[in-house]
């Protein structure tokens, strides 16, 4: 296991466990659920792991897997391969958290999503990590960066670029990111665009921690808000998002949720027939 010295850890609302001992890279404790891999870490442990990546300096990819992505993987093996070979895969969404309990493989907590994003932003501002943002509409991206710099006055944003670009523009964007010497790259694009971009350009960008953040740019800008905690607990966060953007998200979530439910039913049926919970 690689030693990794972490400094100046400060407790915040997103990181309640300030009593942990820092120094060694957290054990990702990976396991498989519905046939795919997750790293079982708390939010604080995942942030510690990403800080280790930053200190080590070589390019790493951090992704969060949710129910919709799990469904997409069945239809897109290349996307599945990207997640399986990613340096860190956190769990995003309570559906998988409940499934883990059902199959006797409980997650420490729901690590992917806003909790981890804000913890990393807090640490970046505290420790001077350089951040580059990629994704979102130009006006929304600029608003997001401005709001974050108000919230975290010491945040070092070394660059940003909207997520609406042509394939022939990618080389220029990659070079801009490389020259920025960013230590954290937050990529706010929809799947599978963000995953393919990261897989294709990870080494060329030379960023120690490249993180897929999905629609977080809109969240940072205040364009959308988080679902109430009771909706997240009941796995209804998708419904809240559909309410915010019905034309764009209704069909996507109806289809993906139905397919995910079928996956779960097949898995449960398989366990009852085979009597082997290790197949999950």
Coordinates of C-alpha atoms in Angstrom, one line a residue:
X1 CA 0.0 0.0 0.0
X2 CA 1.3 3.4 -0.9
X3 CA 2.0 5.9 1.9
X4 CA 0.4 9.3 1.4
X5 CA 0.8 12.2 3.7
X6 CA -2.4 14.3 4.1
X7 CA -2.3 17.6 5.8
X8 CA -4.6 20.1 7.5
X9 CA -7.8 18.0 7.5
X10 CA -10.6 20.2 8.8
X11 CA -14.1 18.9 9.7
X12 CA -17.0 20.4 7.7
X13 CA -20.7 19.5 7.4
X14 CA -19.8 17.2 4.5
X15 CA -17.0 15.5 6.5
X16 CA -18.2 14.6 9.9
X17 CA -15.5 12.2 10.9
X18 CA -12.6 14.5 11.8
X19 CA -11.1 12.0 14.3
X20 CA -9.7 9.6 11.7
X21 CA -6.0 9.0 11.5
X22 CA -4.5 10.3 8.2
X23 CA -1.3 9.1 6.6
X24 CA -2.0 5.9 4.7
X25 CA -4.1 5.7 1.6
X26 CA -7.6 4.4 2.5
X27 CA -8.3 0.8 1.6
X28 CA -10.9 1.1 -1.2
X29 CA -12.5 -2.2 0.0
X30 CA -14.0 -3.0 -3.5
X31 CA -16.8 -5.5 -4.0
X32 CA -19.3 -6.3 -6.8
X33 CA -23.0 -5.7 -6.9
X34 CA -25.3 -6.4 -9.8
X35 CA -22.2 -7.6 -11.6
X36 CA -20.2 -4.4 -11.4
X37 CA -17.5 -3.0 -9.1
X38 CA -17.7 -0.4 -6.4
X39 CA -15.1 1.0 -4.0
X40 CA -16.7 0.9 -0.6
X41 CA -15.5 4.1 1.1
X42 CA -17.0 6.9 3.2
X43 CA -17.1 10.4 1.7
X44 CA -14.1 11.4 3.8
X45 CA -12.2 8.2 2.8
X46 CA -12.9 8.9 -0.9
X47 CA -11.7 12.4 -0.6
X48 CA -8.5 11.1 1.2
X49 CA -8.0 8.7 -1.6
X50 CA -8.3 11.5 -4.2
X51 CA -5.8 13.6 -2.2
X52 CA -3.4 10.7 -2.4
X53 CA -3.8 10.7 -6.2
X54 CA -3.0 14.4 -6.2
X55 CA 0.2 13.8 -4.1
X56 CA 1.3 10.9 -6.3
X57 CA 0.9 13.1 -9.4
X58 CA 0.0 10.6 -12.2
X59 CA -3.3 10.9 -14.0
X60 CA -6.3 9.1 -12.3
X61 CA -10.0 8.8 -13.2
X62 CA -12.7 9.0 -10.5
X63 CA -16.3 8.0 -11.5
X64 CA -19.6 7.5 -9.7
X65 CA -21.9 4.7 -10.8
X66 CA -25.7 5.0 -10.4
X67 CA -28.7 3.0 -11.6
X68 CA -29.0 4.7 -15.0
X69 CA -25.3 4.1 -15.7
X70 CA -25.6 0.5 -14.7
X71 CA -28.4 0.1 -17.3
X72 CA -26.3 1.8 -20.0
X73 CA -23.4 -0.6 -19.3
X74 CA -25.5 -3.5 -20.4
X75 CA -25.9 -1.9 -23.8
X76 CA -22.4 -0.4 -24.1
X77 CA -19.5 -2.7 -23.2
X78 CA -17.0 0.1 -23.8
X79 CA -18.7 2.2 -21.1
X80 CA -18.6 -0.8 -18.8
X81 CA -14.9 -1.3 -19.4
X82 CA -14.2 2.4 -18.5
X83 CA -15.9 2.0 -15.2
X84 CA -14.3 -1.4 -14.4
X85 CA -10.8 0.1 -15.1
X86 CA -11.4 3.5 -13.4
X87 CA -9.1 4.2 -10.5
X88 CA -12.0 4.9 -8.1
X89 CA -15.7 4.1 -8.5
X90 CA -18.0 5.4 -5.9
X91 CA -21.7 4.7 -5.4
X92 CA -24.2 7.3 -6.4
X93 CA -27.9 7.0 -5.4
X94 CA -29.7 5.2 -2.6
X95 CA -30.9 2.4 -4.9
X96 CA -27.5 0.7 -4.8
X97 CA -27.2 1.4 -1.1
X98 CA -30.4 -0.5 -0.4
X99 CA -29.4 -3.3 -2.7
X100 CA -26.1 -3.6 -0.9
X101 CA -28.0 -4.2 2.3
X102 CA -30.3 -6.6 0.7
X103 CA -27.5 -8.7 -0.7
X104 CA -25.4 -8.6 2.5
X105 CA -22.9 -6.1 1.1
X106 CA -23.6 -2.8 2.8
X107 CA -22.0 0.4 1.7
X108 CA -20.4 2.6 4.3
X109 CA -22.5 5.5 2.9
X110 CA -23.7 7.0 -0.4
X111 CA -20.4 8.5 -1.5
X112 CA -20.8 9.7 -5.0
X113 CA -22.5 13.1 -5.7
X114 CA -22.6 16.4 -4.0
X115 CA -21.2 15.3 -0.7
X116 CA -17.9 14.3 -2.3
X117 CA -17.8 17.3 -4.7
X118 CA -18.2 19.8 -2.0
X119 CA -15.7 18.1 0.3
X120 CA -13.1 18.2 -2.5
X121 CA -13.9 21.9 -3.2
X122 CA -13.5 22.6 0.5
X123 CA -10.1 20.8 0.6
X124 CA -9.0 22.4 -2.6
X125 CA -9.6 25.9 -1.2
X126 CA -7.9 25.0 2.1
X127 CA -4.8 23.4 0.6
X128 CA -4.4 25.3 -2.7
X129 CA -5.2 22.5 -5.2
X130 CA -5.7 23.9 -8.7
X131 CA -9.1 23.1 -10.3
X132 CA -10.3 23.2 -13.9
X133 CA -14.0 22.9 -14.7
X134 CA -15.2 21.3 -18.0
X135 CA -18.9 21.1 -18.9
X136 CA -22.2 22.9 -18.9
X137 CA -23.4 25.9 -21.0
X138 CA -21.0 28.8 -21.1
X139 CA -23.2 31.2 -19.2
X140 CA -24.1 28.6 -16.5
X141 CA -20.5 27.6 -16.2
X142 CA -19.3 31.2 -15.6
X143 CA -22.1 31.6 -13.0
X144 CA -21.1 28.4 -11.3
X145 CA -17.4 29.4 -11.1
X146 CA -18.4 32.8 -9.7
X147 CA -20.6 31.3 -7.1
X148 CA -18.0 28.8 -6.0
X149 CA -15.4 31.5 -5.7
X150 CA -17.7 33.4 -3.4
X151 CA -18.4 30.3 -1.3
X152 CA -14.7 29.4 -1.2
X153 CA -12.7 32.6 -1.6
X154 CA -9.3 30.8 -1.7
X155 CA -10.4 28.4 -4.4
X156 CA -7.8 28.4 -7.3
X157 CA -9.8 28.0 -10.5
X158 CA -7.1 27.8 -13.2
X159 CA -9.5 27.4 -16.1
X160 CA -12.9 26.4 -17.4
X161 CA -14.5 25.4 -20.7
X162 CA -18.1 24.7 -21.6
X163 CA -19.3 21.2 -22.5
X164 CA -20.6 22.1 -26.0
X165 CA -17.6 21.5 -28.3
X166 CA -17.0 19.7 -31.5
X167 CA -14.7 16.7 -31.9
X168 CA -12.1 18.7 -33.8
X169 CA -11.9 21.1 -30.8
X170 CA -10.9 18.4 -28.3
X171 CA -7.2 18.6 -28.9
X172 CA -7.1 22.3 -28.1
X173 CA -9.2 21.8 -25.0
X174 CA -7.0 19.0 -23.8
X175 CA -3.9 21.2 -24.3
X176 CA -5.5 24.1 -22.4
X177 CA -6.2 21.7 -19.5
X178 CA -2.6 20.4 -19.6
X179 CA -1.1 23.8 -19.7
X180 CA -3.3 24.9 -16.7
X181 CA -1.4 22.5 -14.5
X182 CA -4.7 21.6 -12.8
X183 CA -4.6 19.1 -10.0
X184 CA -8.3 18.4 -10.1
X185 CA -10.4 18.3 -13.3
X186 CA -14.2 18.3 -12.7
X187 CA -16.0 17.1 -15.8
X188 CA -19.7 18.1 -15.8
X189 CA -21.1 16.2 -18.9
X190 CA -23.7 13.5 -19.4
X191 CA -22.8 9.9 -19.7
X192 CA -21.2 8.4 -21.8
X193 CA -19.7 11.7 -23.1
X194 CA -17.7 12.5 -19.9
X195 CA -16.4 8.9 -19.6
X196 CA -15.3 8.7 -23.2
X197 CA -13.6 12.1 -23.0
X198 CA -11.7 11.0 -19.9
X199 CA -10.7 7.7 -21.2
X200 CA -9.4 9.2 -24.5
X201 CA -7.5 12.1 -23.0
X202 CA -6.7 11.2 -19.4
X203 CA -2.9 10.8 -19.9
X204 CA -2.5 13.7 -22.3
X205 CA -4.2 16.1 -19.9
X206 CA -1.9 15.0 -17.1
X207 CA -4.3 15.9 -14.3
X208 CA -3.8 13.8 -11.1
X209 CA -7.5 13.7 -10.3
X210 CA -10.1 13.8 -13.1
X211 CA -13.6 13.5 -11.7
X212 CA -16.9 12.9 -13.4
X213 CA -19.5 15.2 -11.8
X214 CA -22.5 14.8 -14.3
X215 CA -24.9 17.7 -13.9
X216 CA -23.1 19.4 -11.0
X217 CA -22.3 22.6 -13.0
X218 CA -26.1 23.4 -12.9
X219 CA -26.1 22.7 -9.2
X220 CA -23.0 24.9 -8.5
X221 CA -24.7 27.7 -10.5
X222 CA -27.9 27.5 -8.6
X223 CA -29.9 26.6 -11.8
X224 CA -31.1 23.4 -10.1
X225 CA -31.3 22.3 -6.5
X226 CA -30.8 19.1 -4.6
X227 CA -33.8 16.9 -3.8
X228 CA -35.1 17.1 -0.2
X229 CA -33.4 14.5 2.0
X230 CA -36.6 12.5 2.4
X231 CA -36.9 12.0 -1.4
X232 CA -33.2 10.9 -1.5
X233 CA -33.8 8.4 1.3
X234 CA -36.9 7.0 -0.6
X235 CA -34.9 6.7 -3.9
X236 CA -37.1 9.5 -5.4
X237 CA -34.3 11.9 -6.3
X238 CA -34.9 11.0 -10.0
X239 CA -38.5 12.2 -9.6
X240 CA -37.3 15.6 -8.3
X241 CA -34.9 16.0 -11.2
X242 CA -37.7 15.1 -13.7
X243 CA -39.9 17.8 -12.0
X244 CA -37.1 20.3 -12.6
X245 CA -36.4 19.3 -16.2
X246 CA -39.4 17.2 -17.4
X247 CA -38.9 17.5 -21.2
X248 CA -35.3 16.4 -21.0
X249 CA -35.4 13.8 -18.3
X250 CA -38.8 12.1 -18.1
X251 CA -38.4 9.5 -20.8
X252 CA -34.8 8.8 -19.8
X253 CA -35.7 8.0 -16.2
X254 CA -38.8 6.1 -17.0
X255 CA -36.8 3.8 -19.3
X256 CA -33.7 3.5 -17.2
X257 CA -35.6 2.9 -14.0
X258 CA -37.7 0.2 -15.6
X259 CA -34.6 -1.6 -17.0
X260 CA -32.9 -1.3 -13.6
X261 CA -35.8 -2.9 -11.8
X262 CA -35.7 -5.7 -14.3
X263 CA -32.0 -6.2 -13.5
X264 CA -32.8 -6.4 -9.8
X265 CA -35.6 -8.9 -10.4
X266 CA -33.3 -11.1 -12.5
X267 CA -30.6 -10.9 -9.8
X268 CA -33.0 -11.8 -7.0
X269 CA -34.5 -14.6 -9.0
X270 CA -31.0 -15.9 -9.8
X271 CA -30.0 -16.0 -6.2
X272 CA -33.2 -17.9 -5.2
X273 CA -32.6 -20.5 -7.9
X274 CA -28.8 -20.9 -7.6
X275 CA -28.5 -20.3 -3.9
X276 CA -25.3 -18.4 -4.4
X277 CA -25.2 -14.8 -3.3
X278 CA -21.7 -14.6 -4.5
X279 CA -23.0 -14.1 -8.0
X280 CA -24.0 -10.6 -7.3

